[in-house]
Coordinates of C-alpha atoms and ligand atoms in Angstrom, one line a residue:
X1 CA 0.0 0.0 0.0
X2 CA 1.3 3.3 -1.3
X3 CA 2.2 5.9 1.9
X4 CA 0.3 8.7 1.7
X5 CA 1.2 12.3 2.5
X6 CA -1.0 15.2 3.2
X7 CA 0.9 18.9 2.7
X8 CA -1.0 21.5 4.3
X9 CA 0.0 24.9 2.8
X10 CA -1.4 28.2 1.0
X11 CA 0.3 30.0 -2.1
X12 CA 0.2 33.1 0.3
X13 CA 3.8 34.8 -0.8
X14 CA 5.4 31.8 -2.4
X15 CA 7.6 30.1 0.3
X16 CA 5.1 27.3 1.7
X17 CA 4.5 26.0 -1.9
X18 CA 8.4 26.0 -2.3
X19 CA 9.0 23.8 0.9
X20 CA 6.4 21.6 0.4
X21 CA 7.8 21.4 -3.3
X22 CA 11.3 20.4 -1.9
X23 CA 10.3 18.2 0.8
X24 CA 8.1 16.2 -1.8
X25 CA 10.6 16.0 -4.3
X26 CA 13.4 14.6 -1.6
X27 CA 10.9 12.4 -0.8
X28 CA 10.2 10.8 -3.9
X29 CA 13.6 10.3 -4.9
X30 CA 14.3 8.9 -1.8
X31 CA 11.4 6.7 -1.5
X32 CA 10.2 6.2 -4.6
X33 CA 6.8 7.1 -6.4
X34 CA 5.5 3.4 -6.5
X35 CA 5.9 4.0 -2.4
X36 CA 4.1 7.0 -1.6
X37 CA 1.8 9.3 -3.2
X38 CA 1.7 13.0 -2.1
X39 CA -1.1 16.0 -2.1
X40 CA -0.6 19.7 -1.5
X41 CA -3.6 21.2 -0.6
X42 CA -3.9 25.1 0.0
X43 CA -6.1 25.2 2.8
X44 CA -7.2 28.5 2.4
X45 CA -8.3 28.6 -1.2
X46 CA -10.2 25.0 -0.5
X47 CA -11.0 24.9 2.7
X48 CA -12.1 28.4 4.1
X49 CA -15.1 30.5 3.8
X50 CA -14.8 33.9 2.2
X51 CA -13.1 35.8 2.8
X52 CA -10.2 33.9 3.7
X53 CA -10.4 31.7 0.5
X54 CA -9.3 35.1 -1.3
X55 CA -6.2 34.9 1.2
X56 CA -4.1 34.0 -1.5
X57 CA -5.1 36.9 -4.1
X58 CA -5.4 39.6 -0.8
X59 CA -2.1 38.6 0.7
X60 CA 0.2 40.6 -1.5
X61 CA -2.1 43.4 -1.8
X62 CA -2.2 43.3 2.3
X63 CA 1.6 43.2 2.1
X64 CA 2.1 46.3 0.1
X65 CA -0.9 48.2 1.3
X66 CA -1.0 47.9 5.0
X67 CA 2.2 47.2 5.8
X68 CA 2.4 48.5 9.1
X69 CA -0.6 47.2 9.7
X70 CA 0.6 44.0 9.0
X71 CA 3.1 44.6 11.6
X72 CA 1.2 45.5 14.5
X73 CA -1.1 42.5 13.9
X74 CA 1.7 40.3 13.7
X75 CA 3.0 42.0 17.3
X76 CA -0.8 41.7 19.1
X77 CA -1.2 37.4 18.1
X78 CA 2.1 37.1 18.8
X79 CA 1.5 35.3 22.3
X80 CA 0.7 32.1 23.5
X81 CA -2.9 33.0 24.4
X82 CA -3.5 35.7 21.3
X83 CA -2.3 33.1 19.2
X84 CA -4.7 30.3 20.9
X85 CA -7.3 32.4 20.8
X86 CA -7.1 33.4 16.8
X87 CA -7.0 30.0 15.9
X88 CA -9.4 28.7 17.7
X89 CA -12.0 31.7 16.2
X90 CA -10.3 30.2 12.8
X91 CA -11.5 27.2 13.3
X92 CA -14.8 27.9 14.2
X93 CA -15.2 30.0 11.5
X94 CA -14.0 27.3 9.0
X95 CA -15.1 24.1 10.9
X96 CA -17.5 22.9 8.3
X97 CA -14.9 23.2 5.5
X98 CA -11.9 21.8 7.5
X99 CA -13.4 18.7 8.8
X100 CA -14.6 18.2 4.6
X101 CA -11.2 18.7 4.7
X102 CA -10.4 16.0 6.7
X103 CA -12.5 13.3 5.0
X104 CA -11.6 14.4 1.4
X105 CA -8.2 13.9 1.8
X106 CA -7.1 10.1 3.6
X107 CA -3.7 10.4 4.7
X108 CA -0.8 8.2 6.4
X109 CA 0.6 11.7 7.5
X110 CA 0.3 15.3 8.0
X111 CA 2.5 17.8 7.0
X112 CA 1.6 21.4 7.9
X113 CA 4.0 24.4 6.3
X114 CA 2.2 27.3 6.9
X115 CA 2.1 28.8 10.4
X116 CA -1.5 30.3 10.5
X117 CA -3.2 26.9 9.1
X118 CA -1.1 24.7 12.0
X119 CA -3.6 25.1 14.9
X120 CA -6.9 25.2 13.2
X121 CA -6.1 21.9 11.2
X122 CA -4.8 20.3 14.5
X123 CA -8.7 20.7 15.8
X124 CA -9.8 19.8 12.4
X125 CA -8.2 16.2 12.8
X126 CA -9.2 16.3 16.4
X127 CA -12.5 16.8 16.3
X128 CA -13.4 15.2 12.6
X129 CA -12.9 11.4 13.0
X130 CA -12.2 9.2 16.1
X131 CA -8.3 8.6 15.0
X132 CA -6.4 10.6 12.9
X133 CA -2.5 10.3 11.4
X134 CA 0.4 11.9 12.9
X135 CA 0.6 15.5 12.4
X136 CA 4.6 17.0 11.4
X137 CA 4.7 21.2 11.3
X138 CA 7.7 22.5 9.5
X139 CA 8.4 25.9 10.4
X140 CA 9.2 27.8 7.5
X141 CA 10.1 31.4 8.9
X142 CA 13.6 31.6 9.9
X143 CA 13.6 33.4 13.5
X144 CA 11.3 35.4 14.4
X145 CA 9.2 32.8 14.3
X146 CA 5.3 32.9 15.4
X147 CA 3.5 31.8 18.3
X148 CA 1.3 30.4 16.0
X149 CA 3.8 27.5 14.4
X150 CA 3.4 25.9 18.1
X151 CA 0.7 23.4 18.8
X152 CA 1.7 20.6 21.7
X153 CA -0.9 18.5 20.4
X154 CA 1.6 18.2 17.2
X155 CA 4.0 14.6 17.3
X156 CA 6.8 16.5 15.9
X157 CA 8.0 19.9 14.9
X158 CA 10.9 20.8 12.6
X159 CA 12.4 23.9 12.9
X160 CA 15.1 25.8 10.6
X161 CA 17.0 27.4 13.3
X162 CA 18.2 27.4 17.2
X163 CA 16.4 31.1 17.4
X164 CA 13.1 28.9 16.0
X165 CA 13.6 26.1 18.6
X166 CA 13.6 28.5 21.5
X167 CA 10.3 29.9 20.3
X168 CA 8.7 26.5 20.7
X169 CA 10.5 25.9 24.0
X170 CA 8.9 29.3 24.8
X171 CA 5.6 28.1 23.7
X172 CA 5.1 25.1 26.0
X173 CA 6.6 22.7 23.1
X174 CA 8.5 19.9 25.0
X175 CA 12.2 19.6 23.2
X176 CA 12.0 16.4 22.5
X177 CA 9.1 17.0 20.3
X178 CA 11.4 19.4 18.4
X179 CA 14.5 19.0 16.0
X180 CA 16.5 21.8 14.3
X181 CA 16.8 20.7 10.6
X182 CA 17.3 23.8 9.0
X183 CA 14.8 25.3 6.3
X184 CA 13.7 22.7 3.2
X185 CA 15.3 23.6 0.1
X186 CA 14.8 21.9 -2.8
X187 CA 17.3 19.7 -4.0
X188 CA 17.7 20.8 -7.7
X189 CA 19.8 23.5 -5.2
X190 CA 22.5 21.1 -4.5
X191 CA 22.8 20.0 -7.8
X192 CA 23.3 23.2 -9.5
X193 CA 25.1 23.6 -12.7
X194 CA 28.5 26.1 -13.0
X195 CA 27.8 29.4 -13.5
X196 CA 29.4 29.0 -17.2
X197 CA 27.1 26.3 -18.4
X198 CA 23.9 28.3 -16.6
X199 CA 24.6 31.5 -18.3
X200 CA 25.3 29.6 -21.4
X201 CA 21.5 28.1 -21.0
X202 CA 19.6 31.2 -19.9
X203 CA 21.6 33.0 -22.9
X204 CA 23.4 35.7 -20.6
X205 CA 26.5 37.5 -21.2
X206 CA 29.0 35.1 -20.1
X207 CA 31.5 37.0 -18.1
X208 CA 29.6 40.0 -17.3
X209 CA 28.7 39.7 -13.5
X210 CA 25.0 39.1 -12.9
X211 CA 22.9 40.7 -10.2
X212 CA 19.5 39.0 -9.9
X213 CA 16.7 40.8 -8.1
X214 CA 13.4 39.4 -6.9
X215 CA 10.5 40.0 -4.4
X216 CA 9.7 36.7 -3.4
X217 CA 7.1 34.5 -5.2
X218 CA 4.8 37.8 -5.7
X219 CA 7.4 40.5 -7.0
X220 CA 6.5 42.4 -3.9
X221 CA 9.0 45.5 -2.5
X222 CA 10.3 48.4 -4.4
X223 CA 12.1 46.0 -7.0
X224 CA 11.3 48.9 -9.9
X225 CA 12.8 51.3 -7.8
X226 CA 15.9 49.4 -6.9
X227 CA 16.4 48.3 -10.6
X228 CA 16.4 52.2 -11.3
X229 CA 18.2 53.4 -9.3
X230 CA 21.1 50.1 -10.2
X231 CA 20.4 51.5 -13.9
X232 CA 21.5 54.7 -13.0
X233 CA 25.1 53.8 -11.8
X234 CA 25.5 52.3 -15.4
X235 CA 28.1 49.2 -14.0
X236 CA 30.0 47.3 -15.6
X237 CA 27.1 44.4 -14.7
X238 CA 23.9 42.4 -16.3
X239 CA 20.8 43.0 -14.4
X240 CA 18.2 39.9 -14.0
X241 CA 14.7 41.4 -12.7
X242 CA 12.0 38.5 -12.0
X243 CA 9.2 40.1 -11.5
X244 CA 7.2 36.8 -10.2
X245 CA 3.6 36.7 -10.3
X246 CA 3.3 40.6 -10.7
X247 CA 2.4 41.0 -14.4
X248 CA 1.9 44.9 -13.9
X249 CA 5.7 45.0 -13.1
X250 CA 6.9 42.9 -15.3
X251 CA 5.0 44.8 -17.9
X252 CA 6.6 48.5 -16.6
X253 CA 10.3 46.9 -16.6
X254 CA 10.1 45.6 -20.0
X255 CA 8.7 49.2 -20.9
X256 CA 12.1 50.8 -19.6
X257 CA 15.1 51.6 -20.9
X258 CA 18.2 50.0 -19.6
X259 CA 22.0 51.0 -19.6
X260 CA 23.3 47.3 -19.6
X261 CA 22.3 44.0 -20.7
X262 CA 18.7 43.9 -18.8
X263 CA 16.7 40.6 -18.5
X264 CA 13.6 40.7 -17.2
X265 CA 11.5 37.5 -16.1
X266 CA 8.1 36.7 -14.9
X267 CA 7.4 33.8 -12.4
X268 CA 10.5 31.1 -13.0
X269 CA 10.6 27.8 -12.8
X270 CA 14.1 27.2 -12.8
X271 CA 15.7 29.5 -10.0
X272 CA 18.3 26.8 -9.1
X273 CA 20.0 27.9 -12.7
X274 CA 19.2 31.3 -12.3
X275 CA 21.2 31.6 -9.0
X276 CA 23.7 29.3 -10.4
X277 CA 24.2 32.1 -13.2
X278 CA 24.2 34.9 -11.1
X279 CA 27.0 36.8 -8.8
X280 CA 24.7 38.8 -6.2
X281 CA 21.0 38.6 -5.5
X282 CA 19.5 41.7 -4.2
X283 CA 16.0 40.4 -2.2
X284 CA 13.3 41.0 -0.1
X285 CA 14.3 39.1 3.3
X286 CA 12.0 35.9 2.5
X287 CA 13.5 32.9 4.1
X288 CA 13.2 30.4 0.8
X289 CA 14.7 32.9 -1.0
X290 CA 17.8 33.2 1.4
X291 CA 18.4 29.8 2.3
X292 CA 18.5 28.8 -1.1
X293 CA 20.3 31.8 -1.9
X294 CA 22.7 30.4 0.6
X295 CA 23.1 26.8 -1.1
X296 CA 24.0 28.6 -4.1
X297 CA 26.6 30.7 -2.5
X298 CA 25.1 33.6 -3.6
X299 CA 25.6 37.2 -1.3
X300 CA 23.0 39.1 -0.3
X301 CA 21.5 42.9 -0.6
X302 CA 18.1 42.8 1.5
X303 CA 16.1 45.6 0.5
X304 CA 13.1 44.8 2.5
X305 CA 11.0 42.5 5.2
X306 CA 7.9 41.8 5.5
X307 CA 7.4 43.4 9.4
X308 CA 7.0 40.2 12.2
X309 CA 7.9 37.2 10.3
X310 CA 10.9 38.7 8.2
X311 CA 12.1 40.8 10.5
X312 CA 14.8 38.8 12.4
X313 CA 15.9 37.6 9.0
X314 CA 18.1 40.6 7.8
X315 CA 19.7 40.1 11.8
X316 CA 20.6 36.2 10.4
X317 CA 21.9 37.2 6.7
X318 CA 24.1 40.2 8.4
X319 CA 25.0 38.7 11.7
X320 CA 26.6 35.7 9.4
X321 CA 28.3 38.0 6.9
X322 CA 26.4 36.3 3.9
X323 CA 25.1 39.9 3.4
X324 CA 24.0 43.4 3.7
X325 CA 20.7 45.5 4.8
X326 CA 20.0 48.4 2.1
X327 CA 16.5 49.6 2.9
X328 CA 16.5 52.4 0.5
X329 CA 17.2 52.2 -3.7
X330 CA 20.2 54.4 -3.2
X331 CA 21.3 52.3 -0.9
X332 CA 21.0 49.1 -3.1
X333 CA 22.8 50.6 -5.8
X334 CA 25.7 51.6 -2.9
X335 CA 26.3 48.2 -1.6
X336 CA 26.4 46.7 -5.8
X337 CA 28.4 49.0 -6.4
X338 CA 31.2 48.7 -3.6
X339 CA 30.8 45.0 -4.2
X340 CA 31.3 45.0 -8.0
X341 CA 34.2 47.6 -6.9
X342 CA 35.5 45.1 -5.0
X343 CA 36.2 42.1 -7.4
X344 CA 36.4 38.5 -7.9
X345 CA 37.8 37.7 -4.6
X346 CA 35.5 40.1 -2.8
X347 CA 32.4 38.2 -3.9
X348 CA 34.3 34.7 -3.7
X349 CA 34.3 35.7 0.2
X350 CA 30.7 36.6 0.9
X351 CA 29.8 33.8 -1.2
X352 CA 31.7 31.5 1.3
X353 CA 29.9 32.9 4.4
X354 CA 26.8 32.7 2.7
X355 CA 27.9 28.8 1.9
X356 CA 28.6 28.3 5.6
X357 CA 24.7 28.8 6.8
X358 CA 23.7 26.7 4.6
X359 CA 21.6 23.4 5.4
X360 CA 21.5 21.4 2.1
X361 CA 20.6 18.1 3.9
X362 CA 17.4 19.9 5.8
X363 CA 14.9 18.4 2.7
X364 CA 16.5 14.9 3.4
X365 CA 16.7 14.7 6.8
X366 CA 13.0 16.4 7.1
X367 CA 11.6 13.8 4.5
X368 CA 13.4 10.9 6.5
X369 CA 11.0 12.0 9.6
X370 CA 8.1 12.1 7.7
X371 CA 8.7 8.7 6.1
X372 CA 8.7 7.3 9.7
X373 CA 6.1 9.0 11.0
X374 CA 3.9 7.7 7.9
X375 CA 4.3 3.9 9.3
X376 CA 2.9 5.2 12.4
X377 CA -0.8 3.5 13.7
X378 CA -3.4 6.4 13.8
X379 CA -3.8 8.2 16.9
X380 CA -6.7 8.5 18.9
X381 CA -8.5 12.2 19.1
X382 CA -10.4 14.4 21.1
X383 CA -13.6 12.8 19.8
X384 CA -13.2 9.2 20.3
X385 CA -11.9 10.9 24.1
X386 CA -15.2 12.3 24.7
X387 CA -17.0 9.2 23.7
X388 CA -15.5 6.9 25.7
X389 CA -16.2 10.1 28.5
X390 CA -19.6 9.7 27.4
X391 CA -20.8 6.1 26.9
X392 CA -18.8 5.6 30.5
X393 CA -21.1 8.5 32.1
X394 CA -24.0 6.7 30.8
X395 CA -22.8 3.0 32.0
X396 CA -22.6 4.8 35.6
X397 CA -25.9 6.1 35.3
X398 CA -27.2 3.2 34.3
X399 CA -25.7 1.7 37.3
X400 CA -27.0 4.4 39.7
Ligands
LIG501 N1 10.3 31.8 -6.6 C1 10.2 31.1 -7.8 N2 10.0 31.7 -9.0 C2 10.0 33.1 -9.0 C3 10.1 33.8 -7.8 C4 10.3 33.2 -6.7 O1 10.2 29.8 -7.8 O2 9.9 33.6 -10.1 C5 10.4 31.1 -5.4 C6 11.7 31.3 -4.7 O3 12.8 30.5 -5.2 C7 11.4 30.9 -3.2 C8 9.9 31.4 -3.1 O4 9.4 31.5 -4.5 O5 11.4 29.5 -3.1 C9 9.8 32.7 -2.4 O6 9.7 32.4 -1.0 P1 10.2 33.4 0.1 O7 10.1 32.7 1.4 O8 11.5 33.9 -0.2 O9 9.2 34.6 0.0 P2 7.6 34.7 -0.1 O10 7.2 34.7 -1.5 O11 7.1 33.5 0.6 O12 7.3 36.0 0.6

């Protein structure tokens, strides 16, 4: 009988889709695809009521619009009770659709990768059937990590860094239910091609050095801005702009003039080659994006987080030399500039520390837990706890 695993995620920014792309993939070759058979299944888009089925579509919009909004909300659930308490008003909310949820999809195990869907789809299983399969979390924010990643009622919860592990120690998580694996990146990133034979494929100057520049999944950030103000310097360099799933910017780049060899990209496929090809990457502070970034040995300008869950990762990229903070355009086009100023050996030494944070045997060692954990008997939940309550109340009434 084929194992079967349940991913629980939501294409809100494009990180979760990303680990629970890797993971599969390191399972599959691992395990093999007459062994196991895998579903992702974005939660909010299937499983919610409006208006959180539009999560997806509002997300970036939410990002760039209420930014500090976004912040202060992130601040006020960020507690062990706040966060209890929001989940639990998720789940009511969505109980009808969640515990469809449940029954739709028959699993072996649970994966969840997305920190607001980890509580609410614990009570789903609870409450659903009188057994359910094991439940994993993989935490994919980097450090400042939320309360909301942090359900006791979870078997096991994999975390990317030591900073991630003491948020679960400080949310009641026993450490033994805990492991630090570091973040899941896929593993086309190990395998990368040189930067010769990538350029060669994605038709690039070939000894020009290439800065890359994306906004996460979304193209979210001031990414035209920065990609002005890089123009303006006119350096010796090739720009690569991938304006993700932001049509509206990909449409005004390729509008513009450019001063060097300018090529401009919607949402890619192939980003292992891309960062193979390329000599800096100048990024919003998404964690996907860094680790991989890492793998690659590719330095780092951050131009931006996303307030909360982002925010302790420009501390992690700096802290480790691997790269720079440069919150403003003019301050992008600085630090490219010092660093193209700098030479061959300059970036052969960031690229080294950005080497040295890297966890390329996360995905394998993450997909070996959930392997085990799907050869684990079902569990008993909540509801087949209350029954028992209940049909032993009734035997003692009947006895009275
Ligand atoms: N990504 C991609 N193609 C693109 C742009 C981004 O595959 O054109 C991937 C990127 O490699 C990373 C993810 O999208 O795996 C972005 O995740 P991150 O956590 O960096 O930011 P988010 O989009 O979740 O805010």
């Amino acid at each position: 009988m084929k194992k079967r695993i349940l991913f629980l995620m939501s294409d809100t920014g494009g990180g979760h889709r990303a680990a629970a792309e890797a993971i599969s993939a390191a399972l599959l070759q691992r395990y093999g695809e007459d062994n196991l058979s895998i579903e992702l299944v974005d939660v909010f888009k299937s499983y919610s009521p409006f208006p959180l089925n539009y999560m997806p579509e509002f997300y970036p919009w939410l990002i760039k619009n209420g930014k500090s909004s976004w912040g202060m909300g992130y601040k006020l659930s960020n507690s062990r009770r706040s966060a209890k308490v929001m989940s639990r008003a998720m789940y009511v909310t969505a109980e009808k659709q969640m515990k469809r949820m449940v029954h739709e999809n028959p699993a072996d195990v649970i994966v969840c990768v997305h920190s607001v869907l980890t509580r609410p789809a614990v009570d789903a299983f609870m409450h659903a059937a009188d057994d359910r399969p094991p439940f994993l979390t993989v935490v994919t924010d980097l450090v400042s990590t939320h309360m909301f990643w942090y359900d006791k009622r979870v078997e096991r919860t994999l975390v990317p860094t030591e900073a991630a592990f003491e948020r679960g120690v400080l949310a009641g998580l026993k450490p033994e239910h805990m492991r630090v694996t570091g973040l899941p990146v896929h593993p086309r990133f190990s395998e990368i091609p040189s930067q010769h034979e990538a350029r060669a494929a994605l038709g690039w100057d070939p000894h020009l050095p290439a800065i890359l520049m994306v906004g996460g999944g979304e193209g979210m950030g001031p990414l035209y801005k920065n990609a002005r103000a890089l123009n303006a310097r006119k350096l010796k360099c090739q720009l690569v702009i991938i304006a993700g799933r932001n049509k509206s910017l990909q449409t005004r780049l390729e509008e513009s003039d450019w001063n060097q060899p300018t090529h401009i990209y919607g949402f890619m496929k192939d980003m292992p080659r891309l960062m193979a090809a390329s000599s800096i990457l100048v990024s919003k502070a998404g964690p996907a994006t860094i680790c991989e970034a890492c793998i690659a040995g590719l330095p780092m300008i951050l131009f931006d987080a996303i307030p909360g869950q982002e925010t302790g990762n420009v501390d992690y990229v700096v802290d480790n030399n691997a790269g720079v903070f440069a919150p403003t355009p003019r301050s992008v086009a600085d630090a490219a500039e010092a660093w193209l100023a700098e030479g061959s050996a300059g970036l052969r030494r960031r690229s080294e520390n950005a080497r040295r944070i890297a966890h390329p045997n996360a995905v394998w060692d993450i997909a070996d837990e959930i392997w085990q954990y799907a050869h684990h008997p079902r569990i008993p939940t909540q509801r087949s706890i209350s029954l028992i309550k209940r049909i032993s109340a009734t035997r003692l009434l009947d006895f009275v």
